[in-house]
């Protein structure tokens, strides 16, 4: 069968490869609008997808706004490209909650993220329930939660703020996105392995594993857009992005082995591992015979690392980007922090102010700032589902068995029909009650940053705690200045990282005693 269809896949390959490299090098100096889908003979809408590869989120937003929050995409015959793209909250509730068993991740999703195949993000049904139950039990362990909070607080005080102080004292501009990536890489590995990789330090050590994670998400994005047989042919030939991905897989597997070796050394040095019992996540999985397979173990650990590092690190970068342009919002955050900080400043006038996780837990406006950033800049801007059996969505559209459904979180946050005429404005007040003392209820099928239904994010509270700790401690101690002349645009990736990073300068705030 594969050999019979080889000519069409070869033709697609010849089309995709040059365009992929062209757009991967594209500069944001180009302000060309997204190209709307045209139904070409034979190739159907595939050329429009490729032409908008480097700005797919904006492309989806434009088309969804013009088509009533839903549209279909078909590729060349024989490629299996049958996409239904949506950002309709009613459809999302149906897909994620009401009839979620009919919309699994599917085998193709697991193939796209093959380095994580068998991990929580790529499985469905009973295996997913089993793994979620296990992870939920682990992450609800009070001892582990306390350690994660302690690690987060100490990492901010002893590493991040020290680095920021050095940058401010030397008036050095730096890439905030890289620092957030380093911070969250360490904070993801520490609860997982009980070991600190030490990426966030003044000497800025190499971060091969973090770069490899970026590669996984960039190539996965490519795999989502092109026909499966096209990227599988590239993998078979070891060319293009597939060659780069193969090298990244090797780096990540090596990283897991290195961390486990370091864990063994640390464990033996504290006396038969008693100090590690119940403290790192791996302790719970190593005792479970279900996870003894090497591939399963790699999938589990890499899935956790990518989820914990990418989502929070990316969100923090966009938060700093937005706050650096909204000094009035920064002032409101500082006013909310002031009652907590005043006691600390009085006791230690010349010391950095660090905010404990339990001190920021009840801060309503700070949480509204986080949610408003996640609304406009969701770290995972696209969700992918498969259709098991024919179904009719609440919008009236019929989807067929074997169809792929793409849910655009990025577009949903930018739809006037969902968020109002000011949907493109950065306005944390939209999340507050009239008196400003409480958060307004927004259903998860309208705000999908933490997923919805049975697959709701298990690490939501930890992620919010970490973001609050970083933002509060940074904004109280420093002014963040965005360097002018930058090109701010997303990477072509499954994660909404900035293509060129975020270059900023810091200035130490002068406190009035």
Short mmCIF file of C-alpha atoms in Angstrom, two decimals:
data_model
loop_
_atom_site.label_atom_id
_atom_site.label_comp_id
_atom_site.label_asym_id
_atom_site.label_seq_id
_atom_site.Cartn_x
_atom_site.Cartn_y
_atom_site.Cartn_z
CA UNK A 1 0.00 0.00 0.00
CA UNK A 2 2.79 2.39 0.96
CA UNK A 3 4.68 1.77 -2.29
CA UNK A 4 1.53 2.43 -4.37
CA UNK A 5 1.08 5.83 -2.77
CA UNK A 6 4.78 6.73 -2.83
CA UNK A 7 4.56 9.13 -5.84
CA UNK A 8 2.05 11.46 -4.16
CA UNK A 9 4.01 11.46 -0.89
CA UNK A 10 7.23 12.13 -2.77
CA UNK A 11 5.57 15.08 -4.52
CA UNK A 12 4.32 16.41 -1.20
CA UNK A 13 7.77 15.94 0.28
CA UNK A 14 9.32 17.97 -2.54
CA UNK A 15 6.75 20.71 -1.82
CA UNK A 16 7.03 20.64 1.96
CA UNK A 17 10.81 20.55 2.47
CA UNK A 18 11.77 23.80 0.70
CA UNK A 19 8.76 25.61 2.16
CA UNK A 20 9.58 24.31 5.64
CA UNK A 21 13.10 25.67 5.50
CA UNK A 22 11.95 28.91 3.88
CA UNK A 23 9.43 29.63 6.61
CA UNK A 24 11.65 28.37 9.42
CA UNK A 25 14.03 31.18 8.40
CA UNK A 26 11.25 33.73 7.89
CA UNK A 27 11.65 37.07 9.65
CA UNK A 28 8.90 38.99 11.38
CA UNK A 29 9.84 41.95 9.20
CA UNK A 30 7.35 40.43 6.79
CA UNK A 31 3.87 41.70 7.60
CA UNK A 32 2.06 39.64 4.97
CA UNK A 33 -1.42 38.71 6.17
CA UNK A 34 -2.37 35.08 6.60
CA UNK A 35 -3.40 33.42 3.35
CA UNK A 36 -7.01 32.21 3.50
CA UNK A 37 -7.63 28.60 2.49
CA UNK A 38 -8.20 27.94 -1.20
CA UNK A 39 -9.61 24.61 -2.37
CA UNK A 40 -7.10 23.77 -5.12
CA UNK A 41 -7.52 20.84 -7.51
CA UNK A 42 -5.94 17.64 -6.13
CA UNK A 43 -3.87 19.42 -3.44
CA UNK A 44 -7.08 20.88 -1.93
CA UNK A 45 -6.24 23.18 1.05
CA UNK A 46 -2.79 21.75 1.74
CA UNK A 47 -0.86 24.65 0.06
CA UNK A 48 -2.65 27.17 2.30
CA UNK A 49 -1.59 25.19 5.36
CA UNK A 50 2.03 25.13 4.23
CA UNK A 51 2.00 28.81 3.22
CA UNK A 52 0.85 29.75 6.74
CA UNK A 53 3.06 27.25 8.53
CA UNK A 54 5.11 29.94 10.31
CA UNK A 55 2.00 31.85 11.52
CA UNK A 56 -0.55 29.08 11.96
CA UNK A 57 -2.07 30.50 15.15
CA UNK A 58 -2.85 33.83 13.47
CA UNK A 59 -4.09 31.95 10.40
CA UNK A 60 -6.54 29.93 12.47
CA UNK A 61 -7.69 33.04 14.33
CA UNK A 62 -8.39 34.93 11.11
CA UNK A 63 -10.27 32.05 9.49
CA UNK A 64 -12.22 31.12 12.63
CA UNK A 65 -13.30 34.73 13.16
CA UNK A 66 -14.64 34.86 9.61
CA UNK A 67 -16.27 31.44 9.65
CA UNK A 68 -18.23 31.48 12.90
CA UNK A 69 -15.63 29.72 15.09
CA UNK A 70 -15.52 26.53 12.95
CA UNK A 71 -14.10 25.46 9.56
CA UNK A 72 -13.01 22.34 7.70
CA UNK A 73 -9.70 21.62 5.99
CA UNK A 74 -9.09 18.84 3.46
CA UNK A 75 -5.76 17.75 2.02
CA UNK A 76 -4.91 15.75 -1.11
CA UNK A 77 -6.74 12.44 -1.61
CA UNK A 78 -5.05 9.53 0.12
CA UNK A 79 -3.22 11.65 2.70
CA UNK A 80 -5.83 11.32 5.46
CA UNK A 81 -5.85 15.10 6.00
CA UNK A 82 -9.42 15.69 7.18
CA UNK A 83 -9.32 18.44 9.78
CA UNK A 84 -12.16 20.15 11.59
CA UNK A 85 -10.85 23.29 13.30
CA UNK A 86 -12.86 24.88 16.12
CA UNK A 87 -12.73 27.34 19.00
CA UNK A 88 -16.46 27.14 19.76
CA UNK A 89 -16.95 26.73 23.57
CA UNK A 90 -20.09 24.59 23.08
CA UNK A 91 -18.19 22.24 20.79
CA UNK A 92 -15.26 22.15 23.20
CA UNK A 93 -17.53 21.20 26.11
CA UNK A 94 -18.97 18.39 23.98
CA UNK A 95 -15.53 17.16 22.89
CA UNK A 96 -13.80 17.40 26.28
CA UNK A 97 -16.65 16.53 28.65
CA UNK A 98 -20.08 15.50 27.35
CA UNK A 99 -18.89 12.90 24.82
CA UNK A 100 -15.16 12.80 25.55
CA UNK A 101 -14.81 9.02 24.97
CA UNK A 102 -15.60 9.65 21.28
CA UNK A 103 -12.71 12.13 20.99
CA UNK A 104 -9.50 10.47 22.20
CA UNK A 105 -5.95 11.61 21.50
CA UNK A 106 -5.64 8.65 19.15
CA UNK A 107 -2.80 6.52 17.80
CA UNK A 108 -1.60 9.25 15.41
CA UNK A 109 -1.13 11.65 18.32
CA UNK A 110 1.03 9.08 20.11
CA UNK A 111 3.05 8.65 16.90
CA UNK A 112 3.56 12.42 16.58
CA UNK A 113 4.89 12.61 20.15
CA UNK A 114 6.67 9.24 19.96
CA UNK A 115 9.30 10.15 22.56
CA UNK A 116 6.39 10.41 25.04
CA UNK A 117 4.36 7.47 23.70
CA UNK A 118 2.97 5.66 26.75
CA UNK A 119 3.16 8.81 28.90
CA UNK A 120 0.09 10.52 30.33
CA UNK A 121 -0.30 13.00 27.45
CA UNK A 122 -0.44 10.41 24.66
CA UNK A 123 -2.69 7.67 26.05
CA UNK A 124 -6.43 7.15 26.32
CA UNK A 125 -8.96 4.95 28.09
CA UNK A 126 -8.01 2.70 30.99
CA UNK A 127 -4.21 3.29 30.72
CA UNK A 128 -4.81 7.04 30.95
CA UNK A 129 -7.12 6.63 33.95
CA UNK A 130 -4.56 4.40 35.67
CA UNK A 131 -1.71 6.84 35.11
CA UNK A 132 -3.77 9.89 36.09
CA UNK A 133 -4.83 8.19 39.32
CA UNK A 134 -1.21 7.41 40.08
CA UNK A 135 0.04 10.93 39.32
CA UNK A 136 -2.85 12.53 41.22
CA UNK A 137 -1.96 10.45 44.27
CA UNK A 138 1.70 11.41 44.00
CA UNK A 139 1.07 15.14 43.50
CA UNK A 140 -1.37 15.25 46.43
CA UNK A 141 1.24 13.91 48.85
CA UNK A 142 1.56 16.74 51.44
CA UNK A 143 5.25 16.02 51.94
CA UNK A 144 6.00 16.28 48.22
CA UNK A 145 3.84 19.41 47.81
CA UNK A 146 5.70 21.05 50.70
CA UNK A 147 9.02 20.15 49.12
CA UNK A 148 7.98 21.53 45.73
CA UNK A 149 6.93 24.79 47.38
CA UNK A 150 10.23 24.91 49.28
CA UNK A 151 12.28 24.15 46.18
CA UNK A 152 10.42 26.85 44.22
CA UNK A 153 10.88 29.46 46.91
CA UNK A 154 14.57 28.64 47.47
CA UNK A 155 15.35 28.54 43.73
CA UNK A 156 13.85 32.00 43.29
CA UNK A 157 15.73 33.44 46.27
CA UNK A 158 19.11 31.73 45.91
CA UNK A 159 19.42 31.62 42.12
CA UNK A 160 16.94 33.76 40.21
CA UNK A 161 17.09 36.90 42.36
CA UNK A 162 20.88 36.65 42.61
CA UNK A 163 21.11 36.49 38.82
CA UNK A 164 18.68 39.39 38.50
CA UNK A 165 20.71 41.43 41.00
CA UNK A 166 23.87 40.83 38.93
CA UNK A 167 22.08 41.82 35.71
CA UNK A 168 20.70 44.98 37.30
CA UNK A 169 24.01 45.98 38.88
CA UNK A 170 25.88 45.57 35.58
CA UNK A 171 22.99 47.01 33.52
CA UNK A 172 23.19 43.94 31.29
CA UNK A 173 20.42 43.10 28.88
CA UNK A 174 19.50 39.40 28.75
CA UNK A 175 17.01 36.93 27.35
CA UNK A 176 14.23 36.52 29.92
CA UNK A 177 12.83 33.52 28.05
CA UNK A 178 16.11 31.62 28.42
CA UNK A 179 16.27 32.35 32.15
CA UNK A 180 12.67 31.23 32.65
CA UNK A 181 13.45 28.06 30.69
CA UNK A 182 16.49 27.37 32.87
CA UNK A 183 14.54 28.09 36.06
CA UNK A 184 11.65 25.81 35.15
CA UNK A 185 13.95 23.06 33.88
CA UNK A 186 15.54 22.90 37.32
CA UNK A 187 12.17 23.14 39.09
CA UNK A 188 10.75 20.34 36.91
CA UNK A 189 13.70 17.99 37.49
CA UNK A 190 13.99 18.50 41.25
CA UNK A 191 10.61 17.00 42.24
CA UNK A 192 10.96 14.34 39.57
CA UNK A 193 14.44 13.04 40.38
CA UNK A 194 15.26 14.75 43.67
CA UNK A 195 18.29 16.22 41.86
CA UNK A 196 19.02 19.82 40.84
CA UNK A 197 20.46 20.00 37.28
CA UNK A 198 21.82 23.46 38.10
CA UNK A 199 21.02 25.20 34.82
CA UNK A 200 20.10 28.47 36.56
CA UNK A 201 23.45 29.83 37.68
CA UNK A 202 25.79 32.69 36.88
CA UNK A 203 28.03 30.55 34.65
CA UNK A 204 25.00 29.57 32.46
CA UNK A 205 25.99 25.92 31.78
CA UNK A 206 25.00 24.25 28.49
CA UNK A 207 21.34 23.22 28.27
CA UNK A 208 21.33 20.46 25.65
CA UNK A 209 18.35 18.63 27.15
CA UNK A 210 16.26 21.80 27.26
CA UNK A 211 17.12 22.55 23.61
CA UNK A 212 16.20 18.95 22.75
CA UNK A 213 12.79 19.47 24.37
CA UNK A 214 12.29 22.54 22.17
CA UNK A 215 13.14 20.42 19.13
CA UNK A 216 10.56 17.79 20.11
CA UNK A 217 7.80 20.41 20.23
CA UNK A 218 8.89 22.15 17.01
CA UNK A 219 9.03 18.94 14.99
CA UNK A 220 5.77 17.73 16.53
CA UNK A 221 4.14 20.93 15.24
CA UNK A 222 5.49 20.12 11.77
CA UNK A 223 4.10 16.59 12.07
CA UNK A 224 0.65 17.92 13.02
CA UNK A 225 0.43 20.10 9.91
CA UNK A 226 1.75 17.78 7.16
CA UNK A 227 0.32 14.39 6.12
CA UNK A 228 1.52 11.58 8.40
CA UNK A 229 2.98 9.58 5.52
CA UNK A 230 5.04 12.62 4.51
CA UNK A 231 6.85 13.00 7.84
CA UNK A 232 7.12 9.23 8.22
CA UNK A 233 8.90 9.10 4.86
CA UNK A 234 11.26 11.82 6.09
CA UNK A 235 11.90 9.78 9.22
CA UNK A 236 12.60 6.70 7.15
CA UNK A 237 15.06 8.67 4.99
CA UNK A 238 16.46 10.50 8.05
CA UNK A 239 16.16 13.93 6.41
CA UNK A 240 14.79 17.36 7.25
CA UNK A 241 13.33 17.97 10.71
CA UNK A 242 13.20 14.20 11.37
CA UNK A 243 17.00 14.04 11.38
CA UNK A 244 17.10 16.81 13.97
CA UNK A 245 14.44 15.05 16.05
CA UNK A 246 16.36 11.78 16.10
CA UNK A 247 19.35 13.56 17.64
CA UNK A 248 17.06 15.26 20.20
CA UNK A 249 15.62 11.89 21.27
CA UNK A 250 19.13 10.61 21.94
CA UNK A 251 19.94 13.66 24.08
CA UNK A 252 16.74 13.28 26.13
CA UNK A 253 17.25 9.59 26.81
CA UNK A 254 20.80 10.38 27.87
CA UNK A 255 19.52 13.10 30.19
CA UNK A 256 17.11 10.69 31.92
CA UNK A 257 19.94 8.17 32.43
CA UNK A 258 22.22 10.88 33.84
CA UNK A 259 19.57 12.12 36.28
CA UNK A 260 18.85 8.58 37.47
CA UNK A 261 22.55 7.97 38.06
CA UNK A 262 22.84 11.21 40.01
CA UNK A 263 19.75 10.24 41.97
CA UNK A 264 21.32 6.89 42.92
CA UNK A 265 24.48 8.64 44.12
CA UNK A 266 22.49 11.15 46.17
CA UNK A 267 20.28 8.41 47.57
CA UNK A 268 23.17 6.23 48.66
CA UNK A 269 24.91 9.19 50.28
CA UNK A 270 21.98 9.84 52.65
CA UNK A 271 21.67 6.27 53.91
CA UNK A 272 19.65 3.71 51.99
CA UNK A 273 17.42 6.30 50.39
CA UNK A 274 15.29 7.08 53.41
CA UNK A 275 15.52 10.80 52.78
CA UNK A 276 14.11 10.29 49.26
CA UNK A 277 11.13 8.21 50.34
CA UNK A 278 7.97 10.03 49.24
CA UNK A 279 9.97 13.15 48.37
CA UNK A 280 10.68 12.74 44.66
CA UNK A 281 8.13 11.57 42.09
CA UNK A 282 10.32 8.74 40.82
CA UNK A 283 10.16 7.00 44.19
CA UNK A 284 6.50 6.20 43.59
CA UNK A 285 6.97 4.89 40.05
CA UNK A 286 10.11 2.81 40.60
CA UNK A 287 8.21 0.59 43.03
CA UNK A 288 5.39 -0.01 40.53
CA UNK A 289 6.05 -3.00 38.19
CA UNK A 290 3.81 -1.39 35.56
CA UNK A 291 6.52 1.23 34.87
CA UNK A 292 9.64 -0.97 34.75
CA UNK A 293 9.80 -0.95 30.93
CA UNK A 294 12.54 1.46 29.78
CA UNK A 295 10.45 3.03 27.01
CA UNK A 296 7.52 3.56 29.38
CA UNK A 297 9.83 5.04 31.99
CA UNK A 298 11.42 7.43 29.47
CA UNK A 299 7.97 8.44 28.20
CA UNK A 300 6.76 9.16 31.72
CA UNK A 301 9.76 11.23 32.77
CA UNK A 302 10.09 13.20 29.53
CA UNK A 303 6.33 13.90 29.49
CA UNK A 304 6.54 15.34 32.99
CA UNK A 305 9.64 17.40 32.23
CA UNK A 306 8.12 18.95 29.11
CA UNK A 307 4.80 19.65 30.82
CA UNK A 308 6.35 21.18 33.93
CA UNK A 309 9.05 23.21 32.15
CA UNK A 310 7.42 24.31 28.91
CA UNK A 311 4.01 25.44 30.11
CA UNK A 312 5.11 27.49 33.14
CA UNK A 313 8.33 28.81 31.59
CA UNK A 314 6.49 29.97 28.46
CA UNK A 315 3.66 31.55 30.46
CA UNK A 316 6.14 33.46 32.65
CA UNK A 317 7.87 34.91 29.59
CA UNK A 318 4.59 36.22 28.14
CA UNK A 319 3.63 37.61 31.57
CA UNK A 320 6.83 39.66 31.72
CA UNK A 321 6.28 40.78 28.14
CA UNK A 322 2.79 42.07 28.93
CA UNK A 323 3.67 43.63 32.27
CA UNK A 324 6.67 45.48 30.83
CA UNK A 325 4.19 47.31 28.59
CA UNK A 326 1.60 47.95 31.31
CA UNK A 327 3.19 49.83 34.24
CA UNK A 328 -0.26 50.60 35.66
CA UNK A 329 -0.92 46.87 36.10
CA UNK A 330 2.51 46.45 37.73
CA UNK A 331 1.54 49.19 40.23
CA UNK A 332 -1.67 47.38 41.14
CA UNK A 333 0.24 44.13 41.70
CA UNK A 334 2.72 45.94 43.96
CA UNK A 335 -0.15 47.50 45.92
CA UNK A 336 -1.57 44.03 46.47
CA UNK A 337 1.85 42.78 47.61
CA UNK A 338 2.53 45.78 49.85
CA UNK A 339 0.87 44.53 53.08
CA UNK A 340 2.94 41.33 52.90
CA UNK A 341 6.17 43.08 51.93
CA UNK A 342 5.99 45.89 54.49
CA UNK A 343 6.69 43.58 57.44
CA UNK A 344 9.61 41.98 55.63
CA UNK A 345 11.11 45.34 54.64
CA UNK A 346 10.77 46.65 58.21
CA UNK A 347 12.62 43.62 59.59
CA UNK A 348 15.34 43.53 56.89
CA UNK A 349 15.46 46.89 55.07
CA UNK A 350 18.37 46.05 52.76
CA UNK A 351 17.45 42.46 51.91
CA UNK A 352 15.64 41.14 48.88
CA UNK A 353 11.97 40.51 49.52
CA UNK A 354 10.93 36.94 48.79
CA UNK A 355 7.28 35.93 48.90
CA UNK A 356 6.37 32.55 50.35
CA UNK A 357 3.90 30.40 48.38
CA UNK A 358 1.32 30.52 51.17
CA UNK A 359 1.55 34.33 51.26
CA UNK A 360 0.57 34.76 47.60
CA UNK A 361 -2.09 32.04 47.52
CA UNK A 362 -4.97 34.42 48.26
CA UNK A 363 -3.82 37.28 46.00
CA UNK A 364 -6.73 37.75 43.60
CA UNK A 365 -5.39 40.41 41.25
CA UNK A 366 -2.09 38.57 40.70
CA UNK A 367 -4.03 35.44 39.71
CA UNK A 368 -6.16 37.56 37.35
CA UNK A 369 -2.93 38.76 35.68
CA UNK A 370 -1.82 35.15 35.21
CA UNK A 371 -5.16 34.10 33.74
CA UNK A 372 -5.34 37.08 31.39
CA UNK A 373 -1.92 36.15 30.02
CA UNK A 374 -2.96 32.53 29.59
CA UNK A 375 -6.12 33.66 27.78
CA UNK A 376 -4.19 35.56 25.10
CA UNK A 377 -1.01 33.48 25.12
CA UNK A 378 -1.86 29.86 26.07
CA UNK A 379 1.44 27.91 26.31
CA UNK A 380 -0.11 25.04 24.34
CA UNK A 381 -2.03 26.97 21.66
CA UNK A 382 -3.48 23.92 19.89
CA UNK A 383 -5.17 20.69 21.02
CA UNK A 384 -5.57 17.67 18.74
CA UNK A 385 -8.31 15.00 18.98
CA UNK A 386 -9.56 12.14 16.80
CA UNK A 387 -13.16 11.15 16.04
CA UNK A 388 -14.04 7.52 16.81
CA UNK A 389 -17.61 7.41 15.48
CA UNK A 390 -19.71 9.87 13.49
CA UNK A 391 -21.11 12.67 15.63
CA UNK A 392 -22.97 15.97 15.35
CA UNK A 393 -21.42 18.83 17.33
CA UNK A 394 -23.52 21.48 19.13
CA UNK A 395 -22.62 23.92 16.32
CA UNK A 396 -24.52 21.62 13.93
CA UNK A 397 -21.40 20.41 12.13
CA UNK A 398 -21.09 16.69 11.47
CA UNK A 399 -17.75 15.02 12.08
CA UNK A 400 -16.87 11.57 10.79
CA UNK A 401 -14.91 8.64 12.13
CA UNK A 402 -11.23 9.18 11.41
CA UNK A 403 -11.47 12.98 11.25
CA UNK A 404 -8.90 15.03 13.15
CA UNK A 405 -10.23 17.86 15.31
CA UNK A 406 -7.93 20.81 16.02
CA UNK A 407 -8.98 23.04 18.92
CA UNK A 408 -7.34 26.47 18.73
CA UNK A 409 -6.90 27.80 22.27
CA UNK A 410 -5.00 30.76 20.85
CA UNK A 411 -7.99 31.72 18.68
CA UNK A 412 -10.57 31.15 21.42
CA UNK A 413 -8.99 33.85 23.59
CA UNK A 414 -9.19 36.31 20.68
CA UNK A 415 -12.80 35.83 19.59
CA UNK A 416 -15.09 38.85 20.03
CA UNK A 417 -18.10 36.53 20.23
CA UNK A 418 -16.55 34.80 23.26
CA UNK A 419 -14.72 37.57 25.17
CA UNK A 420 -16.32 40.79 23.91
CA UNK A 421 -15.20 43.69 21.76
CA UNK A 422 -12.08 44.27 23.88
CA UNK A 423 -10.94 40.65 23.41
CA UNK A 424 -7.53 41.73 22.07
CA UNK A 425 -6.84 44.05 25.02
CA UNK A 426 -4.73 42.89 27.95
CA UNK A 427 -7.13 43.54 30.81
CA UNK A 428 -6.88 41.51 34.06
CA UNK A 429 -10.01 43.29 35.37
CA UNK A 430 -12.18 41.08 33.15
CA UNK A 431 -11.45 38.25 35.60
CA UNK A 432 -12.57 40.16 38.71
CA UNK A 433 -15.94 40.48 40.41
CA UNK A 434 -17.49 43.95 40.55
CA UNK A 435 -15.98 44.66 43.98
CA UNK A 436 -12.60 43.28 42.82
CA UNK A 437 -12.36 40.88 45.76
CA UNK A 438 -13.04 37.63 43.94
CA UNK A 439 -12.34 35.94 40.64
CA UNK A 440 -15.27 35.61 38.27
CA UNK A 441 -16.24 32.07 37.35
CA UNK A 442 -15.22 31.20 33.79
CA UNK A 443 -15.97 27.62 32.67
CA UNK A 444 -13.02 25.55 31.53
CA UNK A 445 -14.51 24.98 28.07
CA UNK A 446 -14.22 28.75 27.53
CA UNK A 447 -10.79 29.06 29.17
CA UNK A 448 -8.90 25.90 28.21
CA UNK A 449 -5.40 26.76 29.46
CA UNK A 450 -5.63 24.01 32.11
CA UNK A 451 -7.61 21.64 29.87
CA UNK A 452 -11.17 20.55 30.67
CA UNK A 453 -13.22 17.55 31.72
CA UNK A 454 -11.60 14.23 32.72
CA UNK A 455 -8.18 15.41 31.50
CA UNK A 456 -8.07 18.56 33.63
CA UNK A 457 -4.48 19.57 34.45
CA UNK A 458 -3.28 17.76 37.58
CA UNK A 459 -0.49 20.27 38.18
CA UNK A 460 -2.59 23.44 37.99
CA UNK A 461 -2.15 24.48 41.63
CA UNK A 462 1.60 23.85 41.51
CA UNK A 463 1.95 25.84 38.26
CA UNK A 464 -0.01 28.82 39.65
CA UNK A 465 2.05 28.73 42.86
CA UNK A 466 5.32 28.79 40.92
CA UNK A 467 4.20 31.62 38.63
CA UNK A 468 3.00 33.71 41.58
CA UNK A 469 6.27 33.17 43.46
CA UNK A 470 8.39 34.24 40.48
CA UNK A 471 6.28 37.24 39.44
CA UNK A 472 5.74 38.62 42.95
CA UNK A 473 9.40 38.36 43.95
CA UNK A 474 10.61 39.84 40.65
CA UNK A 475 8.21 42.77 40.44
CA UNK A 476 8.67 43.83 44.03
CA UNK A 477 12.45 43.96 43.77
CA UNK A 478 12.99 45.08 40.16
CA UNK A 479 11.63 47.19 37.34
CA UNK A 480 11.57 45.24 34.05
CA UNK A 481 12.33 47.22 30.89
CA UNK A 482 11.63 45.74 27.47
CA UNK A 483 14.45 46.52 25.03
CA UNK A 484 13.23 48.42 21.97
CA UNK A 485 13.38 47.22 18.37
CA UNK A 486 12.64 43.58 19.13
CA UNK A 487 10.67 41.25 16.93
CA UNK A 488 8.19 39.47 19.20
CA UNK A 489 6.56 36.52 17.48
CA UNK A 490 5.88 32.87 18.37
CA UNK A 491 7.99 29.96 17.21
CA UNK A 492 6.51 27.39 14.86
CA UNK A 493 6.03 24.96 17.71
CA UNK A 494 3.43 23.13 19.77
CA UNK A 495 4.54 25.44 22.59
CA UNK A 496 4.02 29.21 22.27
CA UNK A 497 7.63 30.18 22.89
CA UNK A 498 8.99 33.40 21.41
CA UNK A 499 11.01 32.82 18.27
CA UNK A 500 13.67 35.43 19.13
CA UNK A 501 13.39 35.37 22.91
CA UNK A 502 12.53 38.35 25.13
CA UNK A 503 15.39 40.79 25.70
CA UNK A 504 15.00 42.94 28.82
CA UNK A 505 16.97 45.02 31.29
CA UNK A 506 16.36 45.20 35.03
CA UNK A 507 16.66 48.07 37.45
CA UNK A 508 16.78 47.52 41.21
CA UNK A 509 13.89 49.30 42.90
CA UNK A 510 14.72 51.85 45.55
CA UNK A 511 12.60 51.10 48.62
CA UNK A 512 11.34 53.78 50.96
CA UNK A 513 11.97 52.72 54.57
#
